[in-house]
Coordinates of C-alpha atoms in Angstrom, one line a residue:
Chain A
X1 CA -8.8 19.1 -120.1
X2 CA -8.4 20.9 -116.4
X3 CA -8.9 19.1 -113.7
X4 CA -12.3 18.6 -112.4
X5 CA -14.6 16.1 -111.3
X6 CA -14.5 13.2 -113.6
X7 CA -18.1 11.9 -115.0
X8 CA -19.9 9.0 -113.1
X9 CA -18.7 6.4 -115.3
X10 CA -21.9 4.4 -114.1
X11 CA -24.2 6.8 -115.6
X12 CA -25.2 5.9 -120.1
X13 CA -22.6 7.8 -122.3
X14 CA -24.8 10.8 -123.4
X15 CA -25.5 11.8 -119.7
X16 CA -21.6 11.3 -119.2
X17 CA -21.3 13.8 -122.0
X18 CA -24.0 16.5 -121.2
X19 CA -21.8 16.2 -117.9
X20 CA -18.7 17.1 -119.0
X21 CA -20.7 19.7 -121.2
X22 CA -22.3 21.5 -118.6
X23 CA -18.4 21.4 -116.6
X24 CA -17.1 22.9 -119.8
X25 CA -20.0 25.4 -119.6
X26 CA -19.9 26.7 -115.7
X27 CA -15.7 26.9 -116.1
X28 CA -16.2 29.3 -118.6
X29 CA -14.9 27.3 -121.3
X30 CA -17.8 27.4 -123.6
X31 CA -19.6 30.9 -123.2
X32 CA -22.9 32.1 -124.0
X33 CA -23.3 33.6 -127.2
X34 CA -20.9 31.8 -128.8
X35 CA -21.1 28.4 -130.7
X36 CA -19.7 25.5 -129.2
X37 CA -17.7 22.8 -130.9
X38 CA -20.0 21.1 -133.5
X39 CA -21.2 17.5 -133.3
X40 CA -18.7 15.9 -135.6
X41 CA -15.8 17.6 -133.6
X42 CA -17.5 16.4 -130.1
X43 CA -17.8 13.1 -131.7
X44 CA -14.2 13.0 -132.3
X45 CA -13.2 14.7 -129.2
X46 CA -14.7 12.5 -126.7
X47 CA -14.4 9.4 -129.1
X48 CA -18.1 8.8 -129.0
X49 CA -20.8 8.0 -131.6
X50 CA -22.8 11.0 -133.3
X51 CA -26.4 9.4 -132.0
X52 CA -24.7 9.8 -128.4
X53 CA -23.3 13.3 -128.8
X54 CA -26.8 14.6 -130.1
X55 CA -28.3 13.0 -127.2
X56 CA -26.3 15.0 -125.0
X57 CA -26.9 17.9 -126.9
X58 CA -30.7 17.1 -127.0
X59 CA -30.8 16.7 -122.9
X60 CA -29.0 19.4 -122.9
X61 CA -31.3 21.6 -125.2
X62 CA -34.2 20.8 -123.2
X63 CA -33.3 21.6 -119.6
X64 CA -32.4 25.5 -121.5
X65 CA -28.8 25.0 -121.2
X66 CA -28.4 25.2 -125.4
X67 CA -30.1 26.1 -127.8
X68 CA -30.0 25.0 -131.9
X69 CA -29.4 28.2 -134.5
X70 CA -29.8 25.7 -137.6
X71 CA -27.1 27.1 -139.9
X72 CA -25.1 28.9 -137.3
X73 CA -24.4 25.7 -134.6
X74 CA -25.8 25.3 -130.8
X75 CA -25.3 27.7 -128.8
X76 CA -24.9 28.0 -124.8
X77 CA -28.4 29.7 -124.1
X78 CA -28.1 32.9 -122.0
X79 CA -30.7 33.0 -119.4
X80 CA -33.4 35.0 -119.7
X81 CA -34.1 36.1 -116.4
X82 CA -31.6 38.6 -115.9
X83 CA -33.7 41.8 -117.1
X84 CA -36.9 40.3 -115.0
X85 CA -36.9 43.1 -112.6
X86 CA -39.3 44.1 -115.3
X87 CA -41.8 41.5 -114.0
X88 CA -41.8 43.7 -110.4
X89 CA -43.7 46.7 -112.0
X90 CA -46.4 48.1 -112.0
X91 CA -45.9 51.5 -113.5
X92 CA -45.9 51.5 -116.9
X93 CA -45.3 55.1 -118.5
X94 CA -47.9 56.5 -120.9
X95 CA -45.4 55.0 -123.9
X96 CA -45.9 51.8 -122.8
X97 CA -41.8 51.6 -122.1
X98 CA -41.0 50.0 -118.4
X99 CA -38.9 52.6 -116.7
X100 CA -35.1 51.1 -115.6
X101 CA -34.9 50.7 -112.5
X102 CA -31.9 52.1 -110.6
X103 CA -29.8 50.4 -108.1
X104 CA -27.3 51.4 -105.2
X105 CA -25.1 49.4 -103.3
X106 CA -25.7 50.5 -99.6
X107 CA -23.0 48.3 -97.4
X108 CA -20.9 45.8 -98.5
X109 CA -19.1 43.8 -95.9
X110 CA -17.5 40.1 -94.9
X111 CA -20.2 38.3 -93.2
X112 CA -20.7 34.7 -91.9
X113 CA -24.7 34.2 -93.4
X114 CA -27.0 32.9 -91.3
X115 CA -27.6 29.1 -91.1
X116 CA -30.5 29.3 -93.7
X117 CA -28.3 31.4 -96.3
X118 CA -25.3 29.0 -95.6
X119 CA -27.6 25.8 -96.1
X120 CA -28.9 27.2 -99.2
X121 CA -25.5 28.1 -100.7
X122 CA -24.1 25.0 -99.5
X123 CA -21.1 26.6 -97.7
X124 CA -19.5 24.6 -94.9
X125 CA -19.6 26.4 -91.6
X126 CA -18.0 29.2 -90.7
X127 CA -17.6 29.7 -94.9
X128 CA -17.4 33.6 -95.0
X129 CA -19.4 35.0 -97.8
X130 CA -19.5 38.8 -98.9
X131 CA -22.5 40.6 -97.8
X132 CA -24.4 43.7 -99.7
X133 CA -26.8 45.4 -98.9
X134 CA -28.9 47.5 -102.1
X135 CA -31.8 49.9 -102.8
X136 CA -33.6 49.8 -106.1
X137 CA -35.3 52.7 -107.0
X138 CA -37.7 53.3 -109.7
X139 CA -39.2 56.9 -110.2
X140 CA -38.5 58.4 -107.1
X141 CA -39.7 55.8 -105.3
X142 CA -37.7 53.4 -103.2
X143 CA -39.0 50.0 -104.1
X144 CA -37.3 47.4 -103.4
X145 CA -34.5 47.0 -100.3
X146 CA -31.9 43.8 -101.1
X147 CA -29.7 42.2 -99.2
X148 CA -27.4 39.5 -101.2
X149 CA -25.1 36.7 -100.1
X150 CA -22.1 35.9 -102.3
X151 CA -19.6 32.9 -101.4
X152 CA -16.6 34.4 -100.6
X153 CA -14.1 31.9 -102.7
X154 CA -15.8 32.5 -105.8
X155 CA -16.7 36.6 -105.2
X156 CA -13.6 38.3 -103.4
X157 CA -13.3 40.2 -106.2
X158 CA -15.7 42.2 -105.2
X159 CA -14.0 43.4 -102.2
X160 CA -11.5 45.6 -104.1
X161 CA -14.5 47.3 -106.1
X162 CA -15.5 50.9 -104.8
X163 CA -19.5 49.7 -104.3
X164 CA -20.4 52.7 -106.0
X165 CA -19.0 51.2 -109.4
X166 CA -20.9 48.2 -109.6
X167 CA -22.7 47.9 -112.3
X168 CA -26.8 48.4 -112.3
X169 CA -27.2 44.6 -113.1
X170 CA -25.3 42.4 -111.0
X171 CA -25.4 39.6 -113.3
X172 CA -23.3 41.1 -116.3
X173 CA -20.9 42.3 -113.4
X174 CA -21.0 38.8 -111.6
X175 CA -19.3 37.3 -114.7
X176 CA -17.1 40.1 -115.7
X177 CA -15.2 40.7 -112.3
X178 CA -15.9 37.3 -110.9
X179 CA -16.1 35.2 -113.7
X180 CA -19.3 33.8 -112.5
X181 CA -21.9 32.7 -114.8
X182 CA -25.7 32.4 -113.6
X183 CA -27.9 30.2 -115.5
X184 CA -31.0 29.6 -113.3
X185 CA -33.0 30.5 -110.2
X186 CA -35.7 29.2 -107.8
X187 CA -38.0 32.6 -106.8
X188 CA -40.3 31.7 -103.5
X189 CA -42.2 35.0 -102.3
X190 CA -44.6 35.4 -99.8
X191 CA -46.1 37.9 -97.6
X192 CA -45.2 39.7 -94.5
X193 CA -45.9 42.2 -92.2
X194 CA -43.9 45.0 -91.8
X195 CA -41.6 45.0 -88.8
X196 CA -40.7 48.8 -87.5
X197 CA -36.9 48.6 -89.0
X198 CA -38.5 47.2 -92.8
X199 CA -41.4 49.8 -92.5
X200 CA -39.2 52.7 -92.0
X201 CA -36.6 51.7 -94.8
X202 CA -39.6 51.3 -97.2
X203 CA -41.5 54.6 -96.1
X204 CA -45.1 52.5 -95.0
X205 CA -46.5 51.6 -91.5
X206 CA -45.5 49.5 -89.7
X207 CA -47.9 46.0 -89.8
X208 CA -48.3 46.9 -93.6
X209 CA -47.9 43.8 -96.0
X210 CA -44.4 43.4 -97.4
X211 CA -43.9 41.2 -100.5
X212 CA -40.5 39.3 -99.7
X213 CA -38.4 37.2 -102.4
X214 CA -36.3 35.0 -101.5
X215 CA -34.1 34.2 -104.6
X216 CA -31.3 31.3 -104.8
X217 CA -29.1 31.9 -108.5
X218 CA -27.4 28.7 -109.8
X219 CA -24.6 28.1 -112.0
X220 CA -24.7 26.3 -115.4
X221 CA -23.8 23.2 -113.1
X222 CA -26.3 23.8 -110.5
X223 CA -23.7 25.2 -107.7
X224 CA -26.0 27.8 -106.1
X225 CA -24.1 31.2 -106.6
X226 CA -26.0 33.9 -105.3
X227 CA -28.7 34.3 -102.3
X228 CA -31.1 37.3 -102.3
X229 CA -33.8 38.6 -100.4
X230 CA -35.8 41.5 -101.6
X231 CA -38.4 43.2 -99.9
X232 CA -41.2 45.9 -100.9
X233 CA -44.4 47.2 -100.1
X234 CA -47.2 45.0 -101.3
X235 CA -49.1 48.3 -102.1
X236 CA -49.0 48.9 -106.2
X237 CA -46.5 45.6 -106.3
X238 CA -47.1 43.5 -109.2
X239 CA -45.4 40.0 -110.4
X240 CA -45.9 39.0 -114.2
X241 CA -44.4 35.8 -115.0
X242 CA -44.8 33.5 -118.5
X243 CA -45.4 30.2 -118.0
X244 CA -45.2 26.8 -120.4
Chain B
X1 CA -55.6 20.0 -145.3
X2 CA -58.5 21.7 -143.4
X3 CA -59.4 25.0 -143.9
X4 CA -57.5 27.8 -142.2
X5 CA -55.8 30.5 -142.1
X6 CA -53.0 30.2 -145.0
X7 CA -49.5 31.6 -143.8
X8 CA -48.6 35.3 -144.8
X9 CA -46.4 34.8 -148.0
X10 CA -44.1 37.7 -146.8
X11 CA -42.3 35.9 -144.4
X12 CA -39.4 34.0 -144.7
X13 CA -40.0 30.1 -145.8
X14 CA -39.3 28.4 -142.4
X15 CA -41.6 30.9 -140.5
X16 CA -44.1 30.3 -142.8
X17 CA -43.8 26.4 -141.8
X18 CA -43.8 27.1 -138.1
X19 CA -47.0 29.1 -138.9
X20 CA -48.5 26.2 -140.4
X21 CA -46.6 23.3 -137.6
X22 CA -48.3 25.6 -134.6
X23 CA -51.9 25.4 -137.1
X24 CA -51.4 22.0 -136.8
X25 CA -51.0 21.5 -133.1
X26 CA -53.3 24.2 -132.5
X27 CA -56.3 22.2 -134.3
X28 CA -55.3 19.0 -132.4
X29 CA -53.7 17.1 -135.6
X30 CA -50.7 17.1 -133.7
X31 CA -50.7 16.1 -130.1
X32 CA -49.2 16.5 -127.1
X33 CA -47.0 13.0 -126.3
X34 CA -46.8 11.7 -130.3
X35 CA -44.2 12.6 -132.6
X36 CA -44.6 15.1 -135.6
X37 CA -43.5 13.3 -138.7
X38 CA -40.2 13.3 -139.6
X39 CA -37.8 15.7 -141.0
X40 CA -37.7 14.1 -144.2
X41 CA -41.5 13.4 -144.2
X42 CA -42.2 17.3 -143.6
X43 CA -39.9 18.4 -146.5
X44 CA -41.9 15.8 -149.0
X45 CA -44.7 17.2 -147.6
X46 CA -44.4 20.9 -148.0
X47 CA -41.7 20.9 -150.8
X48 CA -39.0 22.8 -148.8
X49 CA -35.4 22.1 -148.3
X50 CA -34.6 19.8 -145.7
X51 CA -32.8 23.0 -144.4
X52 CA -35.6 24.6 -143.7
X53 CA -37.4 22.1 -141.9
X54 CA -34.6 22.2 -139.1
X55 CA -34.9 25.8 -139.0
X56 CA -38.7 25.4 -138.5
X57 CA -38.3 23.1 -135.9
X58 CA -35.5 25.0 -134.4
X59 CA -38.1 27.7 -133.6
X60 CA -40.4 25.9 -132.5
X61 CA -38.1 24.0 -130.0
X62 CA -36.9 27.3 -129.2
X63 CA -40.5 28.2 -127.9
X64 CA -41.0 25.7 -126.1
X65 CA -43.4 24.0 -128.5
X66 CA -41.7 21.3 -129.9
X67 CA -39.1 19.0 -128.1
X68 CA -36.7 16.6 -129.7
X69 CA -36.0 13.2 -128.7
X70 CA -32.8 11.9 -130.7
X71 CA -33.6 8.5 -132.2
X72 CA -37.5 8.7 -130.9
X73 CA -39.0 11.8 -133.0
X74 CA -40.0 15.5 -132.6
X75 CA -42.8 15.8 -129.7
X76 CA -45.4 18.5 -129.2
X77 CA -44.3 19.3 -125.7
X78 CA -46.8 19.4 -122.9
X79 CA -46.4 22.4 -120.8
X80 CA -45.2 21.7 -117.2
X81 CA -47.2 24.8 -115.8
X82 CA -50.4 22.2 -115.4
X83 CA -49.4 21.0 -112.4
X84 CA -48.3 24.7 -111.5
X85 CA -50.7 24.8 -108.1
X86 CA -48.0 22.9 -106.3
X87 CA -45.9 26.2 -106.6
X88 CA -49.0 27.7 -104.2
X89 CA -48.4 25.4 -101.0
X90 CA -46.5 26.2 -98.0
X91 CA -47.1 23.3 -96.5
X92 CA -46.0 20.0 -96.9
X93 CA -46.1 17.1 -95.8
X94 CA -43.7 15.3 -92.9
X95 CA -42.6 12.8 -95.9
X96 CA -41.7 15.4 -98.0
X97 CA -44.8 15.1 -100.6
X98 CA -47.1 17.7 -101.5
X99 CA -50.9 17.3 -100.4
X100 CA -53.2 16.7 -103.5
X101 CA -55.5 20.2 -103.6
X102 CA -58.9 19.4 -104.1
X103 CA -61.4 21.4 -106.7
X104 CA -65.1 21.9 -106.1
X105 CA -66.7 23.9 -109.0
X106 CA -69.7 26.1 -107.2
X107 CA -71.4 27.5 -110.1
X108 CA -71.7 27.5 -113.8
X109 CA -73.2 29.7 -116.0
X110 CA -73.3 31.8 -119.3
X111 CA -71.9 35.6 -118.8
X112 CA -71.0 38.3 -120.8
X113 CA -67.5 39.0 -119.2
X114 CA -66.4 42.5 -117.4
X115 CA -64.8 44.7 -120.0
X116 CA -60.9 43.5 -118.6
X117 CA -62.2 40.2 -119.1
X118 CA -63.5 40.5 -122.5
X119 CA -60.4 42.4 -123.7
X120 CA -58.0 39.7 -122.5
X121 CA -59.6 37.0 -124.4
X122 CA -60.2 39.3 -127.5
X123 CA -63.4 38.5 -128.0
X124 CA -66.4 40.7 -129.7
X125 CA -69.1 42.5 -127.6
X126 CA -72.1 40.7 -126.7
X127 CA -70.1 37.4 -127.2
X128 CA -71.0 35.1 -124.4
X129 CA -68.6 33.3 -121.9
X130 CA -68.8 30.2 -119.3
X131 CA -68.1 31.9 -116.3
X132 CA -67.1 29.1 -113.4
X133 CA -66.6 29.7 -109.6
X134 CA -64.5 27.3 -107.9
X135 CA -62.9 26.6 -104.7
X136 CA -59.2 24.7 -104.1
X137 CA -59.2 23.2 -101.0
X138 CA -56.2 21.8 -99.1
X139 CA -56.2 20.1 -95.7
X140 CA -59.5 21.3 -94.7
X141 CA -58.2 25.2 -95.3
X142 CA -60.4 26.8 -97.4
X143 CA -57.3 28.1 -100.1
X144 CA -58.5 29.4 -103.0
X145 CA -61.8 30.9 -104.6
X146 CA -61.6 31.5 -108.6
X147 CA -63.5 32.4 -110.9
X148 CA -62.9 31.5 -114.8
X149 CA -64.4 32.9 -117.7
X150 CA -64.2 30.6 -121.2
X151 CA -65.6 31.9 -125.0
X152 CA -68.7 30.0 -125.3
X153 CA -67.9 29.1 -128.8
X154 CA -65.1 27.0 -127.7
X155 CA -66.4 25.4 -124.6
X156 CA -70.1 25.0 -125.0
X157 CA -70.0 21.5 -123.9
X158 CA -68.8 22.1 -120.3
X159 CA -73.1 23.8 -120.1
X160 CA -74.1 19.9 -120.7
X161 CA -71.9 18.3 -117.8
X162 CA -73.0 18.2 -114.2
X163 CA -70.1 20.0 -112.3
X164 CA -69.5 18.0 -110.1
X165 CA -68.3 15.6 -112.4
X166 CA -66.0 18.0 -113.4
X167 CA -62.2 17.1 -113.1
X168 CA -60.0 18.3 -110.3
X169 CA -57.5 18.9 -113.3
X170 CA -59.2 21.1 -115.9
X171 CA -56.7 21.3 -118.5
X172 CA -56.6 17.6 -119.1
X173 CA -60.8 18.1 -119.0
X174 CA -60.8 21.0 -121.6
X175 CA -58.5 19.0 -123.7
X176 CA -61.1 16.1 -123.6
X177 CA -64.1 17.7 -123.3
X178 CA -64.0 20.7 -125.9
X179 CA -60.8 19.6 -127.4
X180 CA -59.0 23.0 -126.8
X181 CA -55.4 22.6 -125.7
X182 CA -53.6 25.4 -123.6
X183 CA -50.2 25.7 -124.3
X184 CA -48.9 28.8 -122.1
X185 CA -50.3 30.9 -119.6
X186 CA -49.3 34.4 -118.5
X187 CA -49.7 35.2 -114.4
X188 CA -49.8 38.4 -112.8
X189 CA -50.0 38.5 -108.7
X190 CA -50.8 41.3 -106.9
X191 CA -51.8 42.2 -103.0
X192 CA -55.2 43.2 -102.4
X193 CA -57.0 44.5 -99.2
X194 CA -60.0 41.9 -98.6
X195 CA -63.3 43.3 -98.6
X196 CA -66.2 42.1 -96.5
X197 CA -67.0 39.6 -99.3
X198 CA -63.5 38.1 -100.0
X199 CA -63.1 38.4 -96.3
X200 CA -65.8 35.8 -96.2
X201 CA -65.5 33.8 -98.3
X202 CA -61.6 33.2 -97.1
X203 CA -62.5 33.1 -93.5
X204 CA -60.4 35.8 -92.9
X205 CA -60.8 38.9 -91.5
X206 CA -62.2 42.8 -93.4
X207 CA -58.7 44.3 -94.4
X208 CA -56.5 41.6 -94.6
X209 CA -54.1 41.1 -97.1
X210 CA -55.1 38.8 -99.7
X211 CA -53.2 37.6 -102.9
X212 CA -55.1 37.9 -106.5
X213 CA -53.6 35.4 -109.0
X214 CA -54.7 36.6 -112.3
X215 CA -53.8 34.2 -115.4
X216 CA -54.5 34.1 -118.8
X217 CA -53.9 31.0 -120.3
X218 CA -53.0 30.4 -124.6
X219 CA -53.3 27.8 -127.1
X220 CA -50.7 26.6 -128.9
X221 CA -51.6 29.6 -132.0
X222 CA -51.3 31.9 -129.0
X223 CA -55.5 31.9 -129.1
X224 CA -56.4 33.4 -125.7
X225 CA -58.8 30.5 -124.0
X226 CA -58.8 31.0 -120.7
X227 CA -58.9 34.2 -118.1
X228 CA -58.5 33.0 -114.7
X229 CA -59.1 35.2 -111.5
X230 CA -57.8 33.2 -108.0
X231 CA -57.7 35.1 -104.7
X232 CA -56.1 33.4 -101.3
X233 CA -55.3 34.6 -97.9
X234 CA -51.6 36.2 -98.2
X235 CA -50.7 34.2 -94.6
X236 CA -49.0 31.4 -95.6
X237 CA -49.3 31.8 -99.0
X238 CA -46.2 30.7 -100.8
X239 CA -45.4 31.0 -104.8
X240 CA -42.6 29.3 -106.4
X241 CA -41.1 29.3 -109.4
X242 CA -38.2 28.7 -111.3
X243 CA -36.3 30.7 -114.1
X244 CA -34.1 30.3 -116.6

């Protein structure tokens, strides 16, 4: 096994092992989409009983992290978040098909966040992270203006990358280049009024409401990963979300 | 077994089950908290392969509608969304703990729905509805006004109860009261401009921005029960939510 943290041995077996699962997961050991090792060879693996191992598995099903393809194995679940710039629309064209949206990188730079980005990613200070800046367009329209902090140890890849070759989802990208894998988010938006700057980037008056969200992306071991804040005119802005 | 809706032969065998499982929950025979019977029970029961029976459950686990417990059972899970308001509040509390909103239903009657209204909760012309208005209150902030529209035929009993002795919760008093159980819910925000009205009843001022809440909330057959309409003040408003 590579190094990394070792389980709290004070913690009951199962949570141990959903541990150790999850490390396996966010190291890119066990990717999604492809089965991981089945219960009997996790039993014998980590020398545990097969009532503990399905435990684990079962903790591990319910917090989204797997998922059971009887027949096929358990499978790291992909999140399914990553196409939810859907939720942002509004226009829907007469087919009924969401139009995809279309993103460009504006600036891309080294930058030291400021102290609310660094608390939220955790980074110690003075912790550089890389910086973009991004437009999201959707017909014709400029909807949505981004700015995203990256920590720098985990995303200097992305400083050799001509910013017009990222991809159109960052996500995809984030684990291809980066080997970077996001598995959740917290979304907070609320409502602001537009300052002259934000108002002239967005083409509205200023003192118009803005809808801003403030996104934080986690890895499959909770190490928060990404911070972005997108902002758009509240005018013809819509959220959808499915809840259970 | 009661009389329903018998599953559409077509289908595969184990979506056929699920059909029948989701009946099930659906008509309260299963409930939230209690375990289903077992896997062993359910293929005795329906004459399947035990195979099957995972694969059911699978699904159903998948959706969010099931959960398993290893060595305690297979649980109709309760969704988490009930508690959802707390994803509303900015503010909180020096100890860290969110204020308890308060509910005060302000009228009650029987309505034929607006046309939007009817068409979300698929119900016939002329069918009547138990349209509510009700007002969330936290910290002496008036928060949110709402109104709710319910199909008669399903909630006819909330006409006989006083309302004020209506719960603060009203999932938990649907669920008691009319035995329907919501399962899901689909939310849609959007910014508004208050009119004089709104503008009122908020205590805020004509033309300021104001956040409608739509949300239609499902039963665990995916039976539309509930359409919910919430407007706040967009100052201070905060919405929170977390994705996977």
């Amino acid at each position: 096994m590579p190094a990394r943290m070792r389980p709290d041995e004070r913690l009951p077996l199962y949570q141990q092992l959903s541990d150790e699962m999850l490390a396996r997961i966010a190291a890119g050991e066990w990717l999604p989409g492809t089965p991981i090792p089945s219960e009997t060879e996790l039993t014998r693996l980590h020398g545990v009983a097969i009532g503990t191992v399905r435990k684990a598995v079962d903790t591990l099903v319910k917090q989204g992290i797997l998922e059971r393809n009887h027949g096929r194995g358990t499978f790291v679940r992909r999140p399914q978040f990553a196409e939810s710039f859907f939720r942002f629309f509004r226009q829907v064209s007469p087919t009924g098909n969401q139009p995809v949206p279309q993103s460009r990188i504006l600036t891309r730079s080294l930058e030291l966040p400021p102290e609310a980005v660094r608390h939220s990613l955790a980074l110690e200070k003075n912790e550089p992270t890389v910086y973009l800046t991004r437009e999201r367009i959707i017909q014709e329209d400029r909807l949505f203006r981004e700015e995203i902090w990256l920590p720098k140890d985990r995303f200097s890849p992305l400083l050799d990358i001509d910013p017009t070759q990222f991809a159109n989802m960052l996500y995809p990208f984030y684990e291809e280049r980066c080997g970077q894998l996001i598995a959740s988010a917290r979304e907070t938006l609320t409502i602001e009024s537009a300052d002259k700057h934000m108002a002239k980037l967005l083409g509205i008056a200023a003192g118009e409401p803005v809808v801003a969200v403030e996104r934080i992306a986690l890895g499959y071991d909770a190490t928060p990963l990404e911070y972005r804040l997108s902002r758009g005119a509240a005018e013809g802005f819509r959220y959808q979300i499915d809840l259970r």
